[in-house]
XYZ file of C-alpha atoms in Angstrom:
601
model
C 32.188 -12.256 -1.380
C 34.329 -14.975 -1.667
C 36.697 -13.226 -3.803
C 39.466 -10.761 -3.047
C 39.545 -7.783 -5.364
C 43.419 -6.373 -5.105
C 42.524 -2.463 -5.788
C 46.308 -2.076 -5.624
C 46.234 -3.294 -9.086
C 43.161 -1.169 -9.959
C 45.556 1.034 -12.155
C 46.156 -1.758 -14.664
C 42.430 -2.560 -15.038
C 41.686 1.170 -15.791
C 44.614 1.290 -18.441
C 43.478 -1.785 -20.027
C 41.823 -1.172 -23.972
C 38.241 -1.739 -23.433
C 34.960 0.222 -22.599
C 35.295 2.387 -19.264
C 31.413 1.610 -18.784
C 32.385 -2.267 -18.613
C 34.605 -1.887 -15.699
C 32.165 0.454 -14.251
C 29.866 -2.590 -14.140
C 32.369 -5.244 -12.625
C 33.192 -2.284 -9.708
C 29.292 -1.395 -8.876
C 28.850 -5.573 -8.981
C 32.184 -6.026 -6.457
C 30.969 -3.431 -3.860
C 27.060 -4.979 -3.833
C 25.112 -2.815 -6.172
C 22.887 -5.343 -7.996
C 20.658 -4.484 -10.924
C 16.872 -3.682 -9.293
C 15.494 -5.288 -12.562
C 12.790 -2.289 -13.093
C 12.288 0.614 -14.888
C 15.064 3.930 -14.342
C 13.901 6.546 -12.021
C 15.570 8.985 -14.062
C 16.081 9.185 -17.508
C 17.329 11.882 -20.055
C 13.950 11.538 -21.743
C 12.185 12.192 -18.659
C 14.371 15.230 -17.695
C 13.939 17.203 -20.315
C 11.093 15.529 -22.730
C 11.592 15.933 -26.731
C 15.497 17.242 -25.931
C 18.320 15.600 -28.415
C 21.416 17.272 -28.864
C 22.006 18.536 -32.171
C 25.359 20.078 -33.924
C 24.794 23.387 -32.965
C 24.515 22.242 -29.480
C 26.416 18.874 -29.308
C 26.678 16.779 -26.374
C 29.504 14.217 -25.998
C 28.605 10.866 -26.769
C 30.357 9.515 -23.595
C 27.278 11.285 -21.576
C 24.612 9.888 -24.031
C 25.840 6.601 -23.754
C 25.941 6.754 -19.780
C 22.692 8.226 -19.819
C 21.331 4.856 -22.042
C 23.415 2.423 -20.435
C 21.622 -0.402 -18.474
C 24.941 -0.257 -15.635
C 24.096 3.403 -15.117
C 23.153 2.947 -11.719
C 22.700 6.462 -10.800
C 19.477 6.342 -13.338
C 18.243 3.455 -11.365
C 19.159 4.451 -7.845
C 20.024 7.989 -7.754
C 19.678 8.419 -3.710
C 22.984 6.454 -3.765
C 24.793 9.438 -5.347
C 23.265 12.403 -3.223
C 23.559 14.625 -6.501
C 21.441 15.880 -9.180
C 21.770 15.017 -12.836
C 21.408 18.071 -15.247
C 20.246 17.106 -18.783
C 20.483 19.108 -21.051
C 23.723 20.424 -20.106
C 23.732 23.884 -19.104
C 25.602 27.095 -17.839
C 26.919 26.872 -14.002
C 24.481 28.205 -11.412
C 25.910 31.158 -9.569
C 29.384 30.348 -10.731
C 31.530 31.940 -13.582
C 32.658 30.489 -16.577
C 36.617 29.821 -16.664
C 37.948 33.046 -18.797
C 37.742 32.276 -22.663
C 35.364 29.413 -22.496
C 31.978 27.883 -21.357
C 31.175 25.168 -18.606
C 28.373 22.946 -19.661
C 27.354 21.503 -16.573
C 25.772 17.622 -16.444
C 25.589 16.804 -12.680
C 25.465 18.647 -9.447
C 26.004 18.056 -5.717
C 22.721 18.666 -3.718
C 23.088 22.138 -2.554
C 25.420 23.075 -5.607
C 28.526 23.402 -3.644
C 29.949 21.240 -6.321
C 29.089 21.188 -10.146
C 30.677 18.923 -12.692
C 30.599 19.733 -16.462
C 32.942 20.162 -19.758
C 34.264 22.664 -21.435
C 31.830 24.198 -24.479
C 35.066 24.188 -26.772
C 35.312 20.541 -26.135
C 31.470 19.496 -26.513
C 32.466 18.059 -29.869
C 34.723 15.623 -28.452
C 33.407 11.922 -27.938
C 34.712 11.886 -24.434
C 36.006 14.956 -22.813
C 37.515 15.903 -19.646
C 35.411 16.825 -16.822
C 35.830 19.836 -14.404
C 34.571 20.653 -11.014
C 34.143 23.809 -9.321
C 36.630 24.440 -6.761
C 37.677 26.895 -3.929
C 40.158 27.671 -6.552
C 37.766 27.848 -9.603
C 37.248 25.162 -12.427
C 39.624 22.349 -12.212
C 40.251 18.834 -13.652
C 38.592 16.308 -12.113
C 38.550 13.543 -14.501
C 40.540 12.669 -17.944
C 36.928 11.899 -19.664
C 33.344 12.071 -18.874
C 33.293 8.039 -18.744
C 35.810 7.949 -16.257
C 34.080 10.413 -14.048
C 31.264 8.257 -13.869
C 33.444 5.665 -12.643
C 35.066 7.622 -10.180
C 31.898 8.891 -8.519
C 30.480 5.643 -8.498
C 33.805 4.728 -6.407
C 33.247 7.592 -4.378
C 29.782 6.885 -3.512
C 28.822 3.266 -3.732
C 31.222 1.865 -0.896
C 29.534 4.185 1.422
C 26.487 2.364 1.093
C 27.613 -1.048 0.531
C 30.900 -1.202 2.430
C 32.592 -1.254 5.676
C 34.009 2.159 6.417
C 36.335 3.781 9.274
C 37.016 7.634 9.601
C 40.685 8.984 10.710
C 39.989 12.727 11.755
C 42.665 15.514 10.622
C 43.634 15.760 14.089
C 44.807 12.591 14.599
C 46.312 12.106 11.314
C 48.324 15.280 11.748
C 49.408 13.795 15.502
C 50.846 10.676 13.678
C 51.975 11.468 10.320
C 53.302 8.011 10.295
C 50.001 6.876 9.276
C 50.401 8.573 5.840
C 53.697 7.068 5.472
C 52.578 3.483 6.167
C 49.740 4.126 3.659
C 52.042 5.053 0.529
C 54.718 2.442 1.511
C 51.879 -0.696 1.519
C 49.070 0.711 -0.708
C 49.097 1.690 -4.619
C 47.308 5.010 -6.060
C 44.599 3.082 -8.346
C 45.341 5.630 -11.115
C 42.320 7.822 -10.995
C 43.112 11.904 -10.448
C 42.316 13.215 -6.947
C 38.373 13.982 -5.688
C 37.991 17.226 -5.796
C 35.065 18.259 -3.423
C 34.653 21.138 -0.828
C 38.505 21.484 -0.652
C 39.037 17.771 -0.154
C 41.526 16.803 -2.784
C 41.379 13.252 -1.988
C 44.019 10.743 -3.585
C 42.594 6.962 -3.399
C 44.892 4.188 -2.731
C 43.820 0.406 -3.160
C 44.853 -3.062 -1.557
C 42.973 -6.322 -0.923
C 39.221 -5.574 -0.862
C 39.979 -1.893 0.252
C 40.242 1.443 -0.810
C 41.813 4.175 1.314
C 41.364 7.590 0.458
C 43.997 10.546 1.883
C 42.166 13.710 1.987
C 44.503 16.357 1.497
C 42.794 19.729 0.884
C 41.911 22.049 3.828
C 37.848 20.830 3.547
C 38.638 17.054 4.776
C 37.622 16.702 8.156
C 38.397 13.150 7.723
C 42.170 13.016 6.393
C 42.238 9.150 5.986
C 38.940 6.981 5.143
C 39.115 3.437 4.848
C 36.080 1.642 3.162
C 36.332 -2.317 2.409
C 34.524 -4.861 0.867
C 34.591 -6.965 4.410
C 35.449 -6.022 7.813
C 38.423 -8.504 7.690
C 39.909 -6.391 4.908
C 38.843 -3.063 6.851
C 40.579 -4.309 10.275
C 43.807 -5.513 8.197
C 43.967 -2.174 6.650
C 43.793 -0.371 10.080
C 46.244 -2.430 11.538
C 48.617 -1.801 8.375
C 48.197 1.772 8.762
C 49.098 1.721 12.426
C 45.388 3.332 13.407
C 43.785 2.727 16.617
C 40.247 1.326 16.445
C 37.394 0.110 18.412
C 34.195 -1.573 17.376
C 31.944 1.506 17.377
C 34.158 3.652 15.308
C 33.299 0.934 12.779
C 30.616 1.534 10.195
C 28.943 -1.448 8.765
C 27.220 -1.830 5.184
C 24.001 0.117 5.155
C 22.776 -2.603 2.840
C 23.537 -6.044 2.484
C 21.857 -8.254 0.103
C 19.569 -10.965 1.106
C 21.366 -14.543 0.745
C 19.904 -17.200 -1.084
C 18.388 -20.134 0.047
C 20.648 -23.595 1.155
C 18.046 -25.748 0.608
C 18.510 -29.493 -0.503
C 16.245 -31.128 -3.286
C 12.508 -31.184 -3.210
C 10.909 -34.108 -1.831
C 7.352 -35.086 -1.059
C 5.270 -37.805 0.542
C 1.444 -37.846 0.935
C 0.561 -36.091 4.389
C 3.534 -34.080 4.512
C 3.041 -30.337 5.901
C 5.154 -27.363 6.279
C 5.419 -26.290 10.180
C 2.717 -23.491 10.036
C 0.497 -25.903 8.128
C 0.180 -23.598 4.711
C 0.390 -26.538 3.128
C 0.341 -30.265 2.974
C 0.746 -32.749 -0.022
C -2.447 -34.286 -0.905
C -0.741 -36.407 -3.552
C 2.580 -37.302 -5.185
C 1.437 -38.392 -8.421
C -0.703 -35.663 -9.549
C -0.827 -34.503 -13.472
C 1.160 -31.453 -13.998
C -1.709 -29.356 -14.677
C 0.524 -26.711 -16.876
C -1.746 -25.773 -19.887
C -0.450 -27.054 -22.878
C 0.951 -23.980 -25.538
C -1.484 -23.682 -28.550
C 0.810 -24.133 -31.965
C 1.164 -20.505 -32.465
C 3.133 -19.894 -35.950
C 4.983 -16.855 -34.360
C 6.161 -19.096 -31.354
C 7.788 -21.368 -33.709
C 9.720 -18.621 -35.330
C 10.987 -17.225 -32.135
C 14.653 -18.666 -32.426
C 15.860 -17.501 -29.377
C 13.081 -18.756 -27.372
C 14.034 -19.215 -23.377
C 10.103 -19.915 -22.038
C 6.822 -20.351 -23.406
C 3.386 -20.686 -21.842
C -0.210 -20.247 -22.167
C -3.175 -19.041 -19.968
C -5.823 -21.741 -18.173
C -8.044 -21.502 -21.366
C -5.202 -21.724 -23.795
C -6.457 -18.174 -25.397
C -3.543 -16.526 -25.117
C 0.159 -17.603 -25.343
C 3.167 -15.808 -23.984
C 6.907 -16.421 -24.578
C 10.161 -14.946 -23.410
C 13.600 -14.967 -25.293
C 17.352 -14.698 -24.452
C 17.291 -10.784 -24.959
C 14.863 -10.158 -22.179
C 12.040 -9.584 -24.385
C 8.321 -11.031 -23.984
C 5.954 -11.843 -26.758
C 2.373 -11.889 -26.344
C -0.259 -13.818 -29.118
C -3.839 -14.836 -29.187
C -4.489 -18.327 -29.852
C -5.346 -17.381 -33.382
C -1.516 -15.903 -33.875
C -2.382 -12.202 -33.520
C 0.176 -10.243 -31.776
C -1.028 -8.677 -28.763
C 2.276 -7.156 -27.335
C 6.217 -6.950 -27.099
C 7.595 -5.683 -24.298
C 11.425 -5.706 -22.934
C 11.162 -5.922 -19.127
C 14.069 -7.725 -18.415
C 17.920 -7.355 -18.731
C 18.575 -11.138 -18.494
C 17.606 -13.690 -20.732
C 14.043 -14.871 -19.955
C 13.529 -17.782 -17.723
C 9.811 -18.187 -16.907
C 6.665 -16.951 -18.062
C 2.889 -17.178 -17.289
C -0.393 -15.412 -18.282
C -4.046 -15.292 -17.018
C -7.202 -13.737 -17.984
C -9.196 -11.312 -15.475
C -12.871 -12.030 -14.863
C -13.517 -9.216 -17.746
C -11.027 -10.704 -20.273
C -8.328 -8.456 -19.228
C -4.861 -10.290 -19.898
C -1.904 -10.496 -17.696
C 1.434 -11.385 -18.075
C 4.289 -12.046 -15.568
C 7.661 -12.965 -16.397
C 11.031 -14.200 -14.702
C 14.523 -13.937 -15.495
C 17.757 -15.295 -15.004
C 19.069 -12.487 -12.591
C 15.824 -13.666 -10.053
C 13.397 -10.595 -11.365
C 9.694 -11.224 -11.600
C 7.887 -8.524 -13.351
C 3.811 -8.390 -13.610
C 2.019 -6.043 -16.091
C -1.190 -5.720 -17.914
C -0.726 -7.313 -21.822
C -0.855 -3.818 -23.994
C -0.440 -1.931 -20.935
C 2.573 0.081 -19.650
C 5.467 -1.478 -17.704
C 5.575 -0.847 -13.880
C 8.786 0.751 -12.550
C 9.001 -1.484 -10.047
C 9.547 -5.194 -10.328
C 7.057 -7.370 -8.263
C 10.039 -9.224 -6.565
C 14.218 -9.672 -6.937
C 16.018 -12.565 -5.706
C 19.516 -13.368 -5.948
C 18.673 -16.669 -7.841
C 17.297 -17.502 -11.557
C 13.707 -17.652 -11.760
C 12.600 -21.326 -12.419
C 8.714 -21.375 -12.669
C 5.892 -19.594 -12.285
C 2.251 -20.140 -12.320
C -1.125 -17.992 -12.135
C -4.656 -18.623 -11.374
C -8.023 -17.093 -9.983
C -8.433 -18.771 -6.575
C -11.476 -17.821 -4.404
C -9.634 -15.259 -2.711
C -9.306 -13.912 -6.541
C -5.955 -14.129 -8.723
C -2.857 -15.674 -7.133
C 0.610 -16.279 -8.297
C 3.538 -18.615 -7.683
C 7.011 -18.145 -8.178
C 9.878 -20.777 -7.966
C 13.277 -19.357 -7.786
C 16.574 -21.988 -8.256
C 17.595 -22.004 -5.078
C 14.324 -23.921 -3.884
C 11.974 -20.939 -2.643
C 8.679 -20.695 -3.841
C 6.866 -17.453 -3.208
C 3.089 -17.209 -3.374
C 0.908 -13.781 -3.929
C -2.487 -12.806 -3.312
C -2.403 -10.119 -6.214
C -5.529 -8.439 -4.927
C -4.119 -7.672 -1.660
C -0.440 -7.886 -2.269
C 0.445 -10.285 0.686
C 2.628 -12.796 -0.099
C 4.474 -16.004 1.816
C 7.968 -17.824 1.167
C 7.549 -21.401 1.075
C 11.228 -23.403 1.367
C 10.069 -26.090 -0.946
C 13.583 -27.087 -2.124
C 15.257 -27.137 -5.409
C 15.099 -29.038 -8.625
C 11.775 -27.310 -9.537
C 10.705 -27.722 -13.345
C 7.497 -26.114 -13.359
C 4.250 -24.766 -10.908
C 0.565 -24.880 -11.489
C -2.228 -23.271 -9.259
C -5.249 -24.638 -9.341
C -8.482 -22.754 -9.122
C -9.789 -24.987 -6.143
C -6.647 -23.994 -4.073
C -3.898 -26.505 -4.680
C -0.141 -25.784 -5.846
C 1.453 -28.503 -8.092
C 4.922 -28.643 -7.911
C 6.649 -30.649 -10.993
C 10.798 -32.276 -10.523
C 12.316 -34.481 -12.116
C 10.754 -37.154 -9.788
C 7.220 -36.193 -10.782
C 4.411 -33.967 -9.487
C 3.163 -33.447 -5.884
C -0.192 -31.489 -5.227
C 0.022 -29.512 -2.205
C -3.338 -28.400 -0.926
C -2.777 -24.655 0.410
C -4.796 -23.049 3.480
C -5.086 -19.662 2.298
C -5.669 -18.143 5.706
C -2.412 -19.343 6.932
C -0.661 -18.486 3.915
C -1.468 -14.888 3.732
C -2.840 -14.194 7.437
C -2.575 -10.411 6.659
C -4.530 -10.288 3.492
C -7.604 -8.603 5.457
C -5.058 -6.342 6.840
C -3.533 -5.101 3.711
C -7.100 -5.256 2.164
C -8.280 -2.481 4.997
C -5.512 -0.525 4.699
C -5.799 -0.336 0.901
C -9.478 1.489 1.842
C -7.229 4.675 3.145
C -5.890 7.290 0.802
C -2.166 7.269 2.344
C -0.774 9.445 -0.193
C -3.248 12.322 0.751
C -2.098 12.127 4.278
C 1.272 13.044 5.640
C 4.039 11.390 7.604
C 6.851 13.128 9.453
C 9.045 13.068 6.690
C 6.705 13.818 3.595
C 3.538 12.168 2.186
C 2.309 8.592 4.116
C 3.151 6.162 1.020
C 5.134 3.955 3.184
C 3.001 3.837 6.048
C 0.376 0.701 4.786
C 3.326 -1.187 3.767
C 5.231 -0.975 7.107
C 1.760 -1.941 8.980
C 1.342 -5.230 7.092
C 5.255 -5.646 7.779
C 3.760 -6.066 11.548
C 2.345 -8.927 11.001
C 5.230 -10.775 9.981
C 6.464 -14.037 11.898
C 9.959 -12.997 11.287
C 11.009 -10.809 14.451
C 13.602 -8.449 12.312
C 11.273 -7.544 9.760
C 8.500 -6.668 12.528
C 10.864 -4.866 14.436
C 12.219 -2.950 11.828
C 8.644 -1.928 10.527
C 8.218 -0.216 14.056
C 11.631 1.687 14.100
C 10.509 3.000 10.541
C 7.018 3.406 12.035
C 8.509 5.456 14.721
C 10.170 7.831 12.401
C 6.992 8.174 10.379
C 4.620 8.660 13.355
C 5.705 9.398 16.674
C 4.944 13.162 17.793
C 7.960 15.098 17.762
C 7.051 18.720 19.272
C 4.993 19.704 16.908
C 1.702 19.146 15.404
C 1.801 15.256 14.845
C 1.467 13.537 11.465
C -2.109 13.004 9.957
C -1.348 9.759 8.915
C -0.666 8.878 12.667
C -4.579 8.986 13.479
C -5.207 6.813 10.544
C -2.877 4.414 11.731
C -3.587 4.126 15.720
C -6.606 1.596 14.960
C -4.146 -0.828 12.834
C -1.227 -0.499 15.370
C -3.711 -1.410 18.559
C -5.262 -4.110 16.435
C -1.649 -5.603 15.870
C -0.335 -5.072 19.446
C -3.584 -6.964 20.778
C -2.049 -10.004 18.866
C -0.500 -12.100 21.196
C 2.159 -13.963 18.704
C 3.012 -10.263 17.167
C 6.853 -10.316 17.008
C 7.296 -6.518 18.199
C 5.092 -6.099 20.789
C 7.621 -4.173 22.972
C 8.465 -1.550 20.688
C 5.129 -1.720 19.002
C 3.211 -0.322 22.534
C 5.962 2.219 22.951
C 5.361 3.626 19.664
C 1.696 3.944 20.550
C 2.769 5.459 23.732
C 4.512 8.046 21.650
C 2.220 9.027 19.093
C -0.237 9.694 22.705
C 2.307 11.749 23.504
C 1.285 14.108 20.867
C -1.577 16.835 20.511
C -4.765 16.511 18.652
C -6.662 13.571 16.956
C -3.818 11.160 16.903
C -3.956 11.473 20.678
C -7.397 11.182 20.978
C -7.289 7.835 18.643
C -5.016 6.201 21.522
C -6.931 7.402 24.247
C -10.027 5.710 22.554
C -8.359 2.452 22.379
C -6.804 2.675 25.747
C -9.382 0.536 27.634
C -7.961 -2.366 25.147
C -4.791 -2.217 26.358
C -5.096 -1.626 29.640
C -4.460 -5.405 30.510
C -0.955 -5.359 29.243
C -0.102 -3.590 32.611
C 0.085 -6.977 33.924
C 1.602 -8.581 30.943
C 4.373 -11.343 31.859
C 6.644 -9.160 29.721
C 8.554 -6.699 32.155
C 9.219 -4.315 29.060
C 5.647 -4.279 27.831
C 4.424 -3.662 31.522
C 7.062 -0.723 31.380
C 5.683 0.290 27.819
C 1.791 -0.077 29.245
C 3.064 2.238 32.264
C 4.353 4.786 29.736
C 0.799 4.862 27.576
C -1.222 5.219 30.784
C 1.049 8.235 31.724
C 1.171 10.067 28.329
C -2.797 9.337 27.724
C -3.517 11.381 31.320
C -0.463 13.773 31.222
C -0.102 14.954 27.625
C -1.081 18.505 27.182
C -2.926 18.233 23.686
C -1.656 22.063 23.320
């Protein structure tokens, strides 16, 4: 976030003559929200299949536009908002309509403590004002529907993507000069006060910072400071004269992964990466990219941005600047047209499976990679998304099955085993113009200086491949973790094999939340997970052994089959009582104690 955004001038941006959704898009990006690149999780068609407003039941045009807009972050990530959508708009829940009119609610807080809607008498207007249920009845929240969604995003997104500090009401009441300094140093951003559970919060802006002054009786925190950077947060706190500590500062819950800082790709015969996953066999190879048949429709695609063919030249695929992907048979018959991207397509590839099924992979300028069966539905979630344009794609059927390689403009190449979902990141370098996977297990990388052939060692490339395949044999969706169905568990177990310590440790932390015994029945997924956890624990190079052993010990502290599964594996873990790592010795002692002392009742 090198550019500083002065929200003290936000009122000027708000008053500009342009669509509010455009401003919404800008604000979301400024705070770190990124288009996830897949399909919306929530749609108005999905909320009420077949419903379309008519003249007898009008819906403001601005509400329909928001629902269908690609910048609607609620549709793609509703959990950022902690609200329910209501479509079609309906009467309020457990609340009286205002005198002489009716409310049409289109969004509500999870417990319906707050509901937002417009007046039925104004439903014919393109962008009517929005009212909110409050302690004093229905009051005006926003001057228009479109402005409401902008304001809602500014209320919710900084909590996830920004740095935060909260000042309790008692502290501000004891030091009223804090508010005086706030009003003197910062400017109202031009939106109406936010009315939620009696907060009546007016928002002020400054360089990279938003400051809410909660004036209503429901505001536990009279001042909330949220900033795009830690430096901006600290500067605002010092300006307000607020005493702060590091412990009181909340860091962003999400931080976008950075792009790689790699130099140009360069190869010499015999070169290899540090884990011998690839070795340069030749620096003078042919490109290996299949020639694209001369399909008439391809020639007529004026806005074409990328084109490719499968290995046998039986299928042609092309992408265009509008994010569409077209698929033809080599004889020119159109097989499929999809719009999987919201940015220009920058790379495409396709392959035919052993039974003649066609699969398509495409990448775009926003770094999104999509994979789907030709003439089939688009998966909701993309295969990958990074903050760098996709530069090249390649597919092939190796001895292990179908594989995919994708290169991004920042020089990272990711290779997938598509059967298991296992992937590997290869930091090869920038300037990649084309990739070609070969059935014998090599990757050809073409730059402006020629093509190098990299011989792949698939065992080292995908060390957790067999683990993922064995995990896939279990119907985890039918099992329960501590917080619902155990869909998340197999992916987390696979991450325990990561050579990145942060990734492995984060997986253990999340597995602890899902599998550990908490005083009631053990999650049913735990008993199926235990053999995999023990297996990972017995690998000396595992990067999360100390915390992983504690997880196994805590599972043993519970009743039932999960404890029995740990007891069965205990002999294989006893040697860890003599491990050179003191934290592992301590965890091993806990494990032994829990296996012997747990009541199982």
